[in-house]
Coordinates of C-alpha atoms in Angstrom, one line a residue:
M120 CA 41.8 217.7 -161.1
I121 CA 41.2 217.7 -164.9
V122 CA 42.4 220.8 -166.8
F123 CA 42.1 221.8 -170.4
H124 CA 44.3 223.7 -172.9
G125 CA 42.9 225.1 -176.1
S126 CA 45.3 225.0 -179.1
N127 CA 45.6 224.5 -182.8
Q128 CA 47.7 221.3 -182.2
I129 CA 48.1 218.4 -179.9
V130 CA 50.4 219.3 -177.0
K131 CA 51.7 216.1 -175.4
N132 CA 54.4 217.8 -173.3
P133 CA 53.6 221.4 -172.2
N134 CA 56.5 223.8 -172.5
V135 CA 56.4 227.5 -171.5
Y136 CA 59.3 228.2 -173.9
Y137 CA 56.7 228.7 -176.7
S138 CA 54.6 231.1 -174.7
K139 CA 54.5 234.9 -175.3
K140 CA 55.8 237.2 -172.5
Y141 CA 53.0 239.7 -172.4
L142 CA 50.0 237.6 -171.5
D143 CA 47.4 238.2 -168.7
F144 CA 49.4 236.3 -166.1
G145 CA 52.8 236.5 -167.8
K146 CA 54.7 233.8 -169.7
G147 CA 53.3 230.4 -169.1
F148 CA 51.3 227.4 -170.2
Y149 CA 47.7 228.4 -169.7
V150 CA 45.1 225.8 -168.6
T151 CA 41.5 226.1 -167.3
T152 CA 39.1 223.8 -165.5
F153 CA 36.4 224.9 -167.9
Q154 CA 36.3 222.8 -171.1
S155 CA 34.1 225.4 -172.8
Q156 CA 36.7 228.1 -172.3
A157 CA 39.4 225.9 -173.7
E158 CA 37.2 225.2 -176.7
K159 CA 37.0 229.0 -177.3
W160 CA 40.7 229.4 -177.0
A161 CA 41.2 226.5 -179.5
K162 CA 38.9 228.1 -182.0
R163 CA 40.6 231.4 -181.7
K164 CA 44.1 229.9 -182.1
S165 CA 43.1 227.8 -185.1
S166 CA 41.4 230.8 -186.8
R167 CA 44.5 233.0 -186.3
Y168 CA 47.2 230.4 -187.1
G169 CA 45.5 227.7 -189.0
G170 CA 45.2 224.0 -188.2
N171 CA 42.4 222.3 -186.3
S172 CA 40.9 223.3 -183.0
V173 CA 42.2 220.9 -180.3
V174 CA 41.3 220.8 -176.6
N175 CA 44.2 219.1 -174.8
V176 CA 43.2 217.4 -171.5
Y177 CA 45.6 216.9 -168.6
E178 CA 45.3 215.5 -165.1
L179 CA 46.8 217.8 -162.5
S180 CA 47.2 216.9 -158.8
D181 CA 45.0 218.8 -156.4
D182 CA 48.0 219.1 -154.1
L183 CA 49.7 222.3 -155.3
S184 CA 52.2 222.4 -152.4
Q185 CA 55.1 221.6 -154.8
F186 CA 54.4 224.9 -156.6
N187 CA 55.0 228.5 -155.5
V188 CA 51.4 229.7 -156.1
L189 CA 50.2 233.3 -156.4
K190 CA 46.5 233.0 -155.7
F191 CA 43.7 235.5 -156.4
S192 CA 40.4 234.7 -154.7
Q193 CA 38.5 237.2 -156.8
E194 CA 38.9 239.7 -159.7
N195 CA 39.6 242.9 -157.8
E196 CA 41.9 245.9 -158.1
K197 CA 45.0 243.8 -157.1
W198 CA 44.1 241.2 -159.8
L199 CA 43.6 243.9 -162.4
D200 CA 46.9 245.6 -161.5
F201 CA 48.6 242.2 -161.8
V202 CA 47.1 241.5 -165.2
F203 CA 47.9 245.0 -166.5
N204 CA 51.5 244.8 -165.3
C205 CA 52.0 241.3 -166.8
R206 CA 50.7 242.6 -170.2
N207 CA 53.4 245.2 -169.9
Y208 CA 56.0 242.7 -168.5
I209 CA 56.1 244.3 -165.1
I210 CA 55.4 241.7 -162.3
Y211 CA 54.1 243.6 -159.3
F212 CA 51.8 242.5 -156.5
R213 CA 51.2 243.8 -153.0
N214 CA 54.0 246.5 -153.3
I215 CA 56.5 243.8 -154.2
F216 CA 58.1 243.4 -157.6
Y217 CA 58.4 239.9 -158.8
T218 CA 60.5 238.3 -161.6
T219 CA 58.6 235.8 -163.6
Y220 CA 60.6 233.0 -161.9
E221 CA 59.5 233.7 -158.3
F222 CA 56.2 231.9 -158.7
N223 CA 55.3 229.1 -161.0
S224 CA 51.5 229.0 -160.7
C225 CA 48.9 231.7 -160.7
I226 CA 45.3 230.8 -159.8

């Protein structure tokens, strides 16, 4: 699967260390399967921080079995609660509190 990351620089080796904590799905390296969405992110990032808009392209295996995935099939109340709590650095889903290290992918 091809995924895209919008930035103001080339990112050869993604690293969550540089991520902010209070993002929609918590601290992480955000990618999308939609190139147009990554282009918007790149423009936003370069307008805020300078530099050029860069869309980084990566190949990710379709086999996600090596990851502990938290999957949302649709944007619903559970999804919205999760996003709200991540923005406030509270990881909570299905009446269970999570630390940011109990899952490593959110789709």
